[in-house]
Amino acid sequence: MSWYDGRLDAGLRYAAAAAAVECEDKHELCAPVPFWHVALLIKAREVEDAWRALNSLEANGEGPKSPRMAATWHLIRGELLFAMGRVDDGLADVNAGLRIAERCGDRASLPSGYVVMALGALRRADMRTCQHFVDKLTGEALLGYFGQAAGAWMTAQVAEARSGVESVAGLIVGIVTHPLVLRQLLVSQPAAASWLVRAARKLGADDLANDVVSAVRASSAEQPRFEVIRGSAAHAAGLLESDAGMLLEAANRHPDRWCAASAREDLADLLAKRRSERDGTIRAFESALDTYTAVGATRDASRVVNKLRDFGVRRGANRAVERAGDLPHGLTDTEFAVAELVSQGYTNNEVGRQLFISRHTVAFHLKKVYQKMSVGSRVALAATWKAIR
């Protein structure tokens, strides 16, 4: 209840105290309690402590002993790996946990797993998978699951990526003007505050942006021990006030690697407006790109590659986002994303907007996809893609 009310500090204290109480009768409802503590450590991005706690549970024989516990184990471990930047391993664990939870009817575990899967897919520009999990989140919300803040934010991000920020104006207003939802979101998702400020400014709603910054600053002041909240506050305020110092502080302070890269990209965008800061702009963009690439954020890496081109710096999108491994037909991540969107009926212009590349670049990648998959048209690609997906 403390965490749901935005008090991550009190939530962690209660969770740690609960985990320390030994249940002699081994009640099923007591078994997940230590995992709640790990889950809140992940929210706080205290990942080293979370990893030690999880390993300790395994060493003490408190690992999976039932389908529900197996689901919890995989979901918590997967979310932790995702937060650590080990994205492939994390998503695999979360997906395994979701399959078990869905089979055994453990509805309480589903929403947090759906959020991780949707967020991972969005950052990779895999919009079909992303929409699949957002639809599942919507279904859970209609059934009234407790704690809908992260699901609402995830839904808003996906709709904004597909149709523009105007399409989610009502949802953004709803999140920001609902104190409980906003407080819970700010201690659940470290990227939420900056996204909300950015979206509100695109809408010309400076009052909403100010409300977000005030809320996250208040949360940071109330809970100063959490670097993740302090980093989020500096990032959101830096965006609102166009303050390079705050954005640099956020980039250096944030324990979440993706969020640190996002702050560095926003810093570069701000420096780009100053002609004398060209070298600093390029360094900031390249630093953001390297981190996005390291955490598998294809969509974000593509956007930064495009921005670097405006400064005459060519960092090939393929090299920037290419991932060794198991993509079909030897496709790079960018080619995979293009094929995925084209197979869903998107035009080259629409694909370009999703991936932050020009329609000419989309056409170039689409030609490579045709060659690698031995198809000659969008219709043939859609048919082949359906078979392999």
GROMACS .gro file of C-alpha atoms in nm:
model
  389
    1MET     CA    1   0.000   0.000   0.000
    2SER     CA    2   0.288   0.237   0.072
    3TRP     CA    3   0.436   0.174  -0.272
    4TYR     CA    4   0.098   0.217  -0.443
    5ASP     CA    5   0.076   0.553  -0.267
    6GLY     CA    6   0.414   0.655  -0.410
    7ARG     CA    7   0.618   0.585  -0.094
    8LEU     CA    8   0.887   0.354  -0.221
    9ASP     CA    9   1.096   0.408   0.093
   10ALA     CA   10   0.821   0.291   0.330
   11GLY     CA   11   0.725   0.012   0.092
   12LEU     CA   12   1.078  -0.124   0.097
   13ARG     CA   13   1.093  -0.110   0.477
   14TYR     CA   14   0.770  -0.303   0.515
   15ALA     CA   15   0.867  -0.553   0.245
   16ALA     CA   16   1.205  -0.618   0.408
   17ALA     CA   17   1.039  -0.663   0.748
   18ALA     CA   18   0.782  -0.901   0.602
   19ALA     CA   19   1.050  -1.103   0.425
   20ALA     CA   20   1.237  -1.142   0.755
   21VAL     CA   21   0.938  -1.308   0.923
   22GLU     CA   22   0.959  -1.684   0.884
   23CYS     CA   23   0.636  -1.872   0.819
   24GLU     CA   24   0.662  -2.200   1.010
   25ASP     CA   25   0.357  -2.352   0.840
   26LYS     CA   26   0.479  -2.268   0.487
   27HIS     CA   27   0.150  -2.111   0.380
   28GLU     CA   28   0.121  -2.061   0.006
   29LEU     CA   29   0.033  -1.694   0.047
   30CYS     CA   30   0.349  -1.634   0.251
   31ALA     CA   31   0.584  -1.787  -0.006
   32PRO     CA   32   0.590  -1.487  -0.247
   33VAL     CA   33   0.662  -1.230   0.027
   34PRO     CA   34   1.044  -1.227  -0.019
   35PHE     CA   35   0.988  -1.169  -0.390
   36TRP     CA   36   0.787  -0.855  -0.315
   37HIS     CA   37   1.098  -0.717  -0.152
   38VAL     CA   38   1.306  -0.799  -0.460
   39ALA     CA   39   1.039  -0.644  -0.684
   40LEU     CA   40   1.056  -0.313  -0.495
   41LEU     CA   41   1.435  -0.314  -0.505
   42ILE     CA   42   1.401  -0.338  -0.884
   43LYS     CA   43   1.162  -0.039  -0.885
   44ALA     CA   44   1.429   0.150  -0.690
   45ARG     CA   45   1.691   0.030  -0.943
   46GLU     CA   46   1.899  -0.104  -0.655
   47VAL     CA   47   1.983  -0.392  -0.883
   48GLU     CA   48   2.289  -0.523  -0.699
   49ASP     CA   49   2.089  -0.560  -0.379
   50ALA     CA   50   1.803  -0.717  -0.574
   51TRP     CA   51   2.038  -0.966  -0.740
   52ARG     CA   52   2.192  -1.064  -0.406
   53ALA     CA   53   1.848  -1.107  -0.251
   54LEU     CA   54   1.727  -1.322  -0.540
   55ASN     CA   55   2.038  -1.541  -0.529
   56SER     CA   56   1.996  -1.575  -0.154
   57LEU     CA   57   1.641  -1.701  -0.201
   58GLU     CA   58   1.765  -1.961  -0.447
   59ALA     CA   59   2.052  -2.066  -0.218
   60ASN     CA   60   1.809  -2.103   0.076
   61GLY     CA   61   1.584  -2.332  -0.126
   62GLU     CA   62   1.306  -2.075  -0.166
   63GLY     CA   63   1.295  -2.103  -0.543
   64PRO     CA   64   1.001  -2.238  -0.745
   65LYS     CA   65   0.801  -2.510  -0.567
   66SER     CA   66   0.466  -2.463  -0.739
   67PRO     CA   67   0.345  -2.321  -1.074
   68ARG     CA   68   0.259  -1.989  -0.911
   69MET     CA   69   0.599  -1.962  -0.749
   70ALA     CA   70   0.769  -2.062  -1.074
   71ALA     CA   71   0.578  -1.783  -1.252
   72THR     CA   72   0.679  -1.532  -0.983
   73TRP     CA   73   1.041  -1.645  -0.998
   74HIS     CA   74   1.069  -1.603  -1.375
   75LEU     CA   75   0.883  -1.271  -1.379
   76ILE     CA   76   1.089  -1.113  -1.101
   77ARG     CA   77   1.417  -1.245  -1.240
   78GLY     CA   78   1.325  -1.129  -1.590
   79GLU     CA   79   1.230  -0.780  -1.476
   80LEU     CA   80   1.559  -0.757  -1.287
   81LEU     CA   81   1.764  -0.865  -1.588
   82PHE     CA   82   1.573  -0.617  -1.806
   83ALA     CA   83   1.647  -0.336  -1.558
   84MET     CA   84   2.016  -0.436  -1.562
   85GLY     CA   85   2.028  -0.398  -1.941
   86ARG     CA   86   2.040  -0.773  -2.010
   87VAL     CA   87   1.737  -0.735  -2.232
   88ASP     CA   88   1.730  -1.064  -2.424
   89ASP     CA   89   1.770  -1.272  -2.107
   90GLY     CA   90   1.518  -1.059  -1.922
   91LEU     CA   91   1.246  -1.079  -2.185
   92ALA     CA   92   1.295  -1.455  -2.217
   93ASP     CA   93   1.245  -1.500  -1.841
   94VAL     CA   94   0.943  -1.269  -1.831
   95ASN     CA   95   0.784  -1.449  -2.125
   96ALA     CA   96   0.838  -1.785  -1.954
   97GLY     CA   97   0.681  -1.650  -1.635
   98LEU     CA   98   0.380  -1.515  -1.822
   99ARG     CA   99   0.315  -1.848  -1.991
  100ILE     CA  100   0.317  -2.025  -1.654
  101ALA     CA  101   0.101  -1.757  -1.488
  102GLU     CA  102  -0.156  -1.769  -1.768
  103ARG     CA  103  -0.174  -2.150  -1.748
  104CYS     CA  104  -0.222  -2.160  -1.371
  105GLY     CA  105  -0.456  -1.859  -1.354
  106ASP     CA  106  -0.222  -1.634  -1.155
  107ARG     CA  107  -0.378  -1.306  -1.273
  108ALA     CA  108  -0.203  -1.089  -1.017
  109SER     CA  109   0.135  -1.154  -1.179
  110LEU     CA  110   0.032  -1.072  -1.534
  111PRO     CA  111   0.019  -0.689  -1.562
  112SER     CA  112   0.379  -0.620  -1.455
  113GLY     CA  113   0.503  -0.884  -1.699
  114TYR     CA  114   0.293  -0.742  -1.981
  115VAL     CA  115   0.443  -0.395  -1.917
  116VAL     CA  116   0.800  -0.528  -1.944
  117MET     CA  117   0.723  -0.722  -2.264
  118ALA     CA  118   0.546  -0.424  -2.425
  119LEU     CA  119   0.825  -0.183  -2.328
  120GLY     CA  120   1.093  -0.416  -2.463
  121ALA     CA  121   0.904  -0.456  -2.791
  122LEU     CA  122   0.847  -0.080  -2.825
  123ARG     CA  123   1.216  -0.007  -2.781
  124ARG     CA  124   1.293  -0.263  -3.052
  125ALA     CA  125   1.028  -0.122  -3.287
  126ASP     CA  126   0.846  -0.458  -3.283
  127MET     CA  127   0.504  -0.294  -3.292
  128ARG     CA  128   0.305  -0.613  -3.345
  129THR     CA  129   0.438  -0.772  -3.027
  130CYS     CA  130   0.407  -0.442  -2.845
  131GLN     CA  131   0.039  -0.403  -2.941
  132HIS     CA  132  -0.025  -0.766  -2.844
  133PHE     CA  133   0.085  -0.704  -2.486
  134VAL     CA  134  -0.084  -0.364  -2.466
  135ASP     CA  135  -0.410  -0.534  -2.565
  136LYS     CA  136  -0.355  -0.781  -2.282
  137LEU     CA  137  -0.292  -0.492  -2.043
  138THR     CA  138  -0.616  -0.329  -2.155
  139GLY     CA  139  -0.803  -0.650  -2.084
  140GLU     CA  140  -0.658  -0.669  -1.733
  141ALA     CA  141  -0.744  -0.303  -1.671
  142LEU     CA  142  -1.108  -0.368  -1.766
  143LEU     CA  143  -1.110  -0.646  -1.508
  144GLY     CA  144  -0.994  -0.393  -1.249
  145TYR     CA  145  -0.647  -0.508  -1.152
  146PHE     CA  146  -0.493  -0.310  -0.867
  147GLY     CA  147  -0.232  -0.062  -0.978
  148GLN     CA  148  -0.300   0.055  -1.332
  149ALA     CA  149  -0.052   0.341  -1.358
  150ALA     CA  150   0.223   0.161  -1.553
  151GLY     CA  151  -0.032   0.003  -1.786
  152ALA     CA  152  -0.190   0.340  -1.866
  153TRP     CA  153   0.152   0.492  -1.937
  154MET     CA  154   0.252   0.199  -2.157
  155THR     CA  155  -0.073   0.228  -2.353
  156ALA     CA  156  -0.014   0.601  -2.401
  157GLN     CA  157   0.339   0.546  -2.533
  158VAL     CA  158   0.228   0.292  -2.791
  159ALA     CA  159  -0.063   0.501  -2.913
  160GLU     CA  160   0.165   0.806  -2.938
  161ALA     CA  161   0.419   0.607  -3.140
  162ARG     CA  162   0.149   0.491  -3.380
  163SER     CA  163  -0.072   0.797  -3.418
  164GLY     CA  164   0.098   1.100  -3.263
  165VAL     CA  165   0.073   1.264  -2.924
  166GLU     CA  166  -0.261   1.431  -3.001
  167SER     CA  167  -0.425   1.087  -3.009
  168VAL     CA  168  -0.343   1.030  -2.641
  169ALA     CA  169  -0.401   1.380  -2.505
  170GLY     CA  170  -0.695   1.263  -2.292
  171LEU     CA  171  -0.499   0.974  -2.144
  172ILE     CA  172  -0.204   1.201  -2.060
  173VAL     CA  173  -0.437   1.445  -1.886
  174GLY     CA  174  -0.590   1.156  -1.695
  175ILE     CA  175  -0.254   1.028  -1.573
  176VAL     CA  176  -0.115   1.367  -1.472
  177THR     CA  177  -0.428   1.496  -1.299
  178HIS     CA  178  -0.487   1.178  -1.097
  179PRO     CA  179  -0.257   1.222  -0.795
  180LEU     CA  180  -0.252   0.856  -0.691
  181VAL     CA  181  -0.184   0.729  -1.044
  182LEU     CA  182   0.089   0.987  -1.100
  183ARG     CA  183   0.261   0.918  -0.767
  184GLN     CA  184   0.256   0.545  -0.827
  185LEU     CA  185   0.385   0.581  -1.182
  186LEU     CA  186   0.677   0.802  -1.081
  187VAL     CA  187   0.811   0.537  -0.841
  188SER     CA  188   0.738   0.249  -1.080
  189GLN     CA  189   0.878   0.359  -1.415
  190PRO     CA  190   1.190   0.578  -1.415
  191ALA     CA  191   1.131   0.688  -1.777
  192ALA     CA  192   0.775   0.809  -1.712
  193ALA     CA  193   0.838   1.163  -1.581
  194SER     CA  194   1.052   1.272  -1.877
  195TRP     CA  195   0.812   1.112  -2.127
  196LEU     CA  196   0.515   1.290  -1.975
  197VAL     CA  197   0.694   1.626  -1.978
  198ARG     CA  198   0.798   1.575  -2.340
  199ALA     CA  199   0.445   1.475  -2.442
  200ALA     CA  200   0.282   1.762  -2.253
  201ARG     CA  201   0.513   2.013  -2.419
  202LYS     CA  202   0.429   1.872  -2.763
  203LEU     CA  203   0.064   1.931  -2.676
  204GLY     CA  204   0.141   2.286  -2.566
  205ALA     CA  205   0.020   2.193  -2.216
  206ASP     CA  206   0.285   2.357  -2.002
  207ASP     CA  207   0.057   2.334  -1.700
  208LEU     CA  208   0.064   1.953  -1.722
  209ALA     CA  209   0.442   1.952  -1.767
  210ASN     CA  210   0.477   2.173  -1.458
  211ASP     CA  211   0.252   1.937  -1.261
  212VAL     CA  212   0.471   1.639  -1.351
  213VAL     CA  213   0.792   1.818  -1.255
  214SER     CA  214   0.640   1.938  -0.927
  215ALA     CA  215   0.526   1.584  -0.843
  216VAL     CA  216   0.857   1.414  -0.921
  217ARG     CA  217   1.054   1.684  -0.740
  218ALA     CA  218   0.831   1.636  -0.435
  219SER     CA  219   0.883   1.261  -0.452
  220SER     CA  220   1.259   1.311  -0.477
  221ALA     CA  221   1.263   1.549  -0.180
  222GLU     CA  222   1.057   1.307   0.030
  223GLN     CA  223   1.271   1.008  -0.066
  224PRO     CA  224   1.623   1.144  -0.122
  225ARG     CA  225   1.801   0.809  -0.087
  226PHE     CA  226   1.677   0.689  -0.426
  227GLU     CA  227   1.904   0.789  -0.711
  228VAL     CA  228   1.645   0.664  -0.959
  229ILE     CA  229   1.388   0.922  -0.843
  230ARG     CA  230   1.648   1.199  -0.819
  231GLY     CA  231   1.763   1.119  -1.171
  232SER     CA  232   1.405   1.124  -1.299
  233ALA     CA  233   1.343   1.458  -1.129
  234ALA     CA  234   1.656   1.615  -1.279
  235HIS     CA  235   1.566   1.482  -1.624
  236ALA     CA  236   1.208   1.608  -1.616
  237ALA     CA  237   1.308   1.949  -1.479
  238GLY     CA  238   1.593   1.980  -1.728
  239LEU     CA  239   1.351   1.921  -2.014
  240LEU     CA  240   1.094   2.168  -1.886
  241GLU     CA  241   1.347   2.441  -1.807
  242SER     CA  242   1.588   2.370  -2.098
  243ASP     CA  243   1.864   2.333  -1.840
  244ALA     CA  244   2.173   2.156  -1.974
  245GLY     CA  245   2.319   2.120  -1.625
  246MET     CA  246   2.015   1.929  -1.500
  247LEU     CA  247   2.012   1.702  -1.804
  248LEU     CA  248   2.381   1.626  -1.756
  249GLU     CA  249   2.315   1.555  -1.388
  250ALA     CA  250   2.035   1.315  -1.486
  251ALA     CA  251   2.258   1.140  -1.741
  252ASN     CA  252   2.536   1.093  -1.485
  253ARG     CA  253   2.314   1.012  -1.188
  254HIS     CA  254   2.052   0.777  -1.333
  255PRO     CA  255   2.108   0.411  -1.240
  256ASP     CA  256   1.882   0.295  -1.525
  257ARG     CA  257   2.099   0.272  -1.838
  258TRP     CA  258   1.821   0.342  -2.087
  259CYS     CA  259   1.708   0.646  -1.887
  260ALA     CA  260   2.064   0.775  -1.868
  261ALA     CA  261   2.091   0.744  -2.248
  262SER     CA  262   1.760   0.926  -2.289
  263ALA     CA  263   1.882   1.214  -2.071
  264ARG     CA  264   2.203   1.233  -2.274
  265GLU     CA  265   2.004   1.242  -2.598
  266ASP     CA  266   1.788   1.525  -2.461
  267LEU     CA  267   2.106   1.705  -2.358
  268ALA     CA  268   2.238   1.668  -2.712
  269ASP     CA  269   1.912   1.803  -2.854
  270LEU     CA  270   1.948   2.109  -2.633
  271LEU     CA  271   2.315   2.163  -2.720
  272ALA     CA  272   2.232   2.124  -3.091
  273LYS     CA  273   2.052   2.458  -3.074
  274ARG     CA  274   2.381   2.626  -2.983
  275ARG     CA  275   2.619   2.647  -3.278
  276SER     CA  276   2.925   2.666  -3.054
  277GLU     CA  277   2.843   2.328  -2.895
  278ARG     CA  278   2.880   2.109  -3.204
  279ASP     CA  279   3.149   1.881  -3.061
  280GLY     CA  280   2.965   1.842  -2.731
  281THR     CA  281   2.643   1.766  -2.917
  282ILE     CA  282   2.806   1.489  -3.121
  283ARG     CA  283   2.970   1.338  -2.812
  284ALA     CA  284   2.639   1.334  -2.626
  285PHE     CA  285   2.454   1.176  -2.920
  286GLU     CA  286   2.725   0.911  -2.964
  287SER     CA  287   2.722   0.829  -2.594
  288ALA     CA  288   2.343   0.790  -2.603
  289LEU     CA  289   2.368   0.576  -2.916
  290ASP     CA  290   2.624   0.343  -2.762
  291THR     CA  291   2.403   0.282  -2.458
  292TYR     CA  292   2.085   0.238  -2.661
  293THR     CA  293   2.269  -0.017  -2.872
  294ALA     CA  294   2.400  -0.199  -2.565
  295VAL     CA  295   2.049  -0.239  -2.421
  296GLY     CA  296   1.890  -0.344  -2.750
  297ALA     CA  297   1.685  -0.026  -2.800
  298THR     CA  298   1.666  -0.045  -3.180
  299ARG     CA  299   1.406   0.225  -3.222
  300ASP     CA  300   1.595   0.475  -3.008
  301ALA     CA  301   1.928   0.393  -3.172
  302SER     CA  302   1.777   0.453  -3.516
  303ARG     CA  303   1.651   0.792  -3.405
  304VAL     CA  304   1.994   0.899  -3.279
  305VAL     CA  305   2.170   0.770  -3.593
  306ASN     CA  306   1.939   0.995  -3.793
  307LYS     CA  307   2.020   1.295  -3.572
  308LEU     CA  308   2.394   1.234  -3.608
  309ARG     CA  309   2.358   1.243  -3.986
  310ASP     CA  310   2.236   1.601  -3.954
  311PHE     CA  311   2.581   1.680  -3.811
  312GLY     CA  312   2.762   1.500  -4.091
  313VAL     CA  313   2.843   1.200  -3.871
  314ARG     CA  314   2.759   0.871  -4.035
  315ARG     CA  315   2.707   0.592  -3.790
  316GLY     CA  316   2.546   0.320  -4.000
  317ALA     CA  317   2.207   0.226  -3.864
  318ASN     CA  318   2.283  -0.139  -3.930
  319ARG     CA  319   2.602  -0.134  -3.726
  320ALA     CA  320   2.439   0.074  -3.458
  321VAL     CA  321   2.146  -0.156  -3.397
  322GLU     CA  322   2.257  -0.486  -3.539
  323ARG     CA  323   2.241  -0.773  -3.297
  324ALA     CA  324   2.424  -1.100  -3.339
  325GLY     CA  325   2.204  -1.403  -3.321
  326ASP     CA  326   1.873  -1.543  -3.414
  327LEU     CA  327   1.690  -1.305  -3.646
  328PRO     CA  328   1.536  -1.485  -3.948
  329HIS     CA  329   1.704  -1.483  -4.289
  330GLY     CA  330   2.008  -1.301  -4.151
  331LEU     CA  331   1.814  -0.975  -4.113
  332THR     CA  332   1.957  -0.695  -3.906
  333ASP     CA  333   1.738  -0.545  -3.633
  334THR     CA  334   1.652  -0.250  -3.857
  335GLU     CA  335   1.559  -0.477  -4.148
  336PHE     CA  336   1.353  -0.690  -3.911
  337ALA     CA  337   1.166  -0.381  -3.789
  338VAL     CA  338   1.103  -0.263  -4.146
  339ALA     CA  339   0.979  -0.608  -4.252
  340GLU     CA  340   0.754  -0.630  -3.946
  341LEU     CA  341   0.588  -0.294  -4.011
  342VAL     CA  342   0.557  -0.338  -4.389
  343SER     CA  343   0.396  -0.680  -4.336
  344GLN     CA  344   0.134  -0.505  -4.122
  345GLY     CA  345   0.043  -0.276  -4.412
  346TYR     CA  346   0.238   0.036  -4.319
  347THR     CA  347   0.356   0.259  -4.604
  348ASN     CA  348   0.722   0.358  -4.633
  349ASN     CA  349   0.638   0.702  -4.492
  350GLU     CA  350   0.462   0.546  -4.192
  351VAL     CA  351   0.748   0.304  -4.131
  352GLY     CA  352   0.991   0.594  -4.145
  353ARG     CA  353   0.795   0.782  -3.877
  354GLN     CA  354   0.801   0.476  -3.651
  355LEU     CA  355   1.176   0.420  -3.692
  356PHE     CA  356   1.286   0.785  -3.724
  357ILE     CA  357   1.439   0.732  -4.066
  358SER     CA  358   1.354   0.875  -4.409
  359ARG     CA  359   1.127   0.693  -4.653
  360HIS     CA  360   1.430   0.656  -4.882
  361THR     CA  361   1.616   0.474  -4.606
  362VAL     CA  362   1.308   0.254  -4.553
  363ALA     CA  363   1.311   0.170  -4.924
  364PHE     CA  364   1.681   0.079  -4.903
  365HIS     CA  365   1.623  -0.157  -4.610
  366LEU     CA  366   1.311  -0.303  -4.774
  367LYS     CA  367   1.514  -0.387  -5.083
  368LYS     CA  368   1.763  -0.572  -4.860
  369VAL     CA  369   1.475  -0.758  -4.695
  370TYR     CA  370   1.339  -0.867  -5.036
  371GLN     CA  371   1.683  -0.995  -5.135
  372LYS     CA  372   1.744  -1.186  -4.813
  373MET     CA  373   1.395  -1.337  -4.801
  374SER     CA  374   1.371  -1.406  -5.177
  375VAL     CA  375   1.044  -1.216  -5.220
  376GLY     CA  376   0.953  -0.953  -5.475
  377SER     CA  377   0.657  -0.761  -5.334
  378ARG     CA  378   0.491  -0.636  -5.017
  379VAL     CA  379   0.217  -0.898  -5.056
  380ALA     CA  380   0.472  -1.179  -5.082
  381LEU     CA  381   0.662  -1.039  -4.785
  382ALA     CA  382   0.345  -1.028  -4.573
  383ALA     CA  383   0.263  -1.390  -4.659
  384THR     CA  384   0.614  -1.514  -4.585
  385TRP     CA  385   0.638  -1.305  -4.270
  386LYS     CA  386   0.313  -1.448  -4.134
  387ALA     CA  387   0.453  -1.798  -4.177
  388ILE     CA  388   0.775  -1.727  -3.986
  389ARG     CA  389   0.613  -1.512  -3.712
   0.00000   0.00000   0.00000
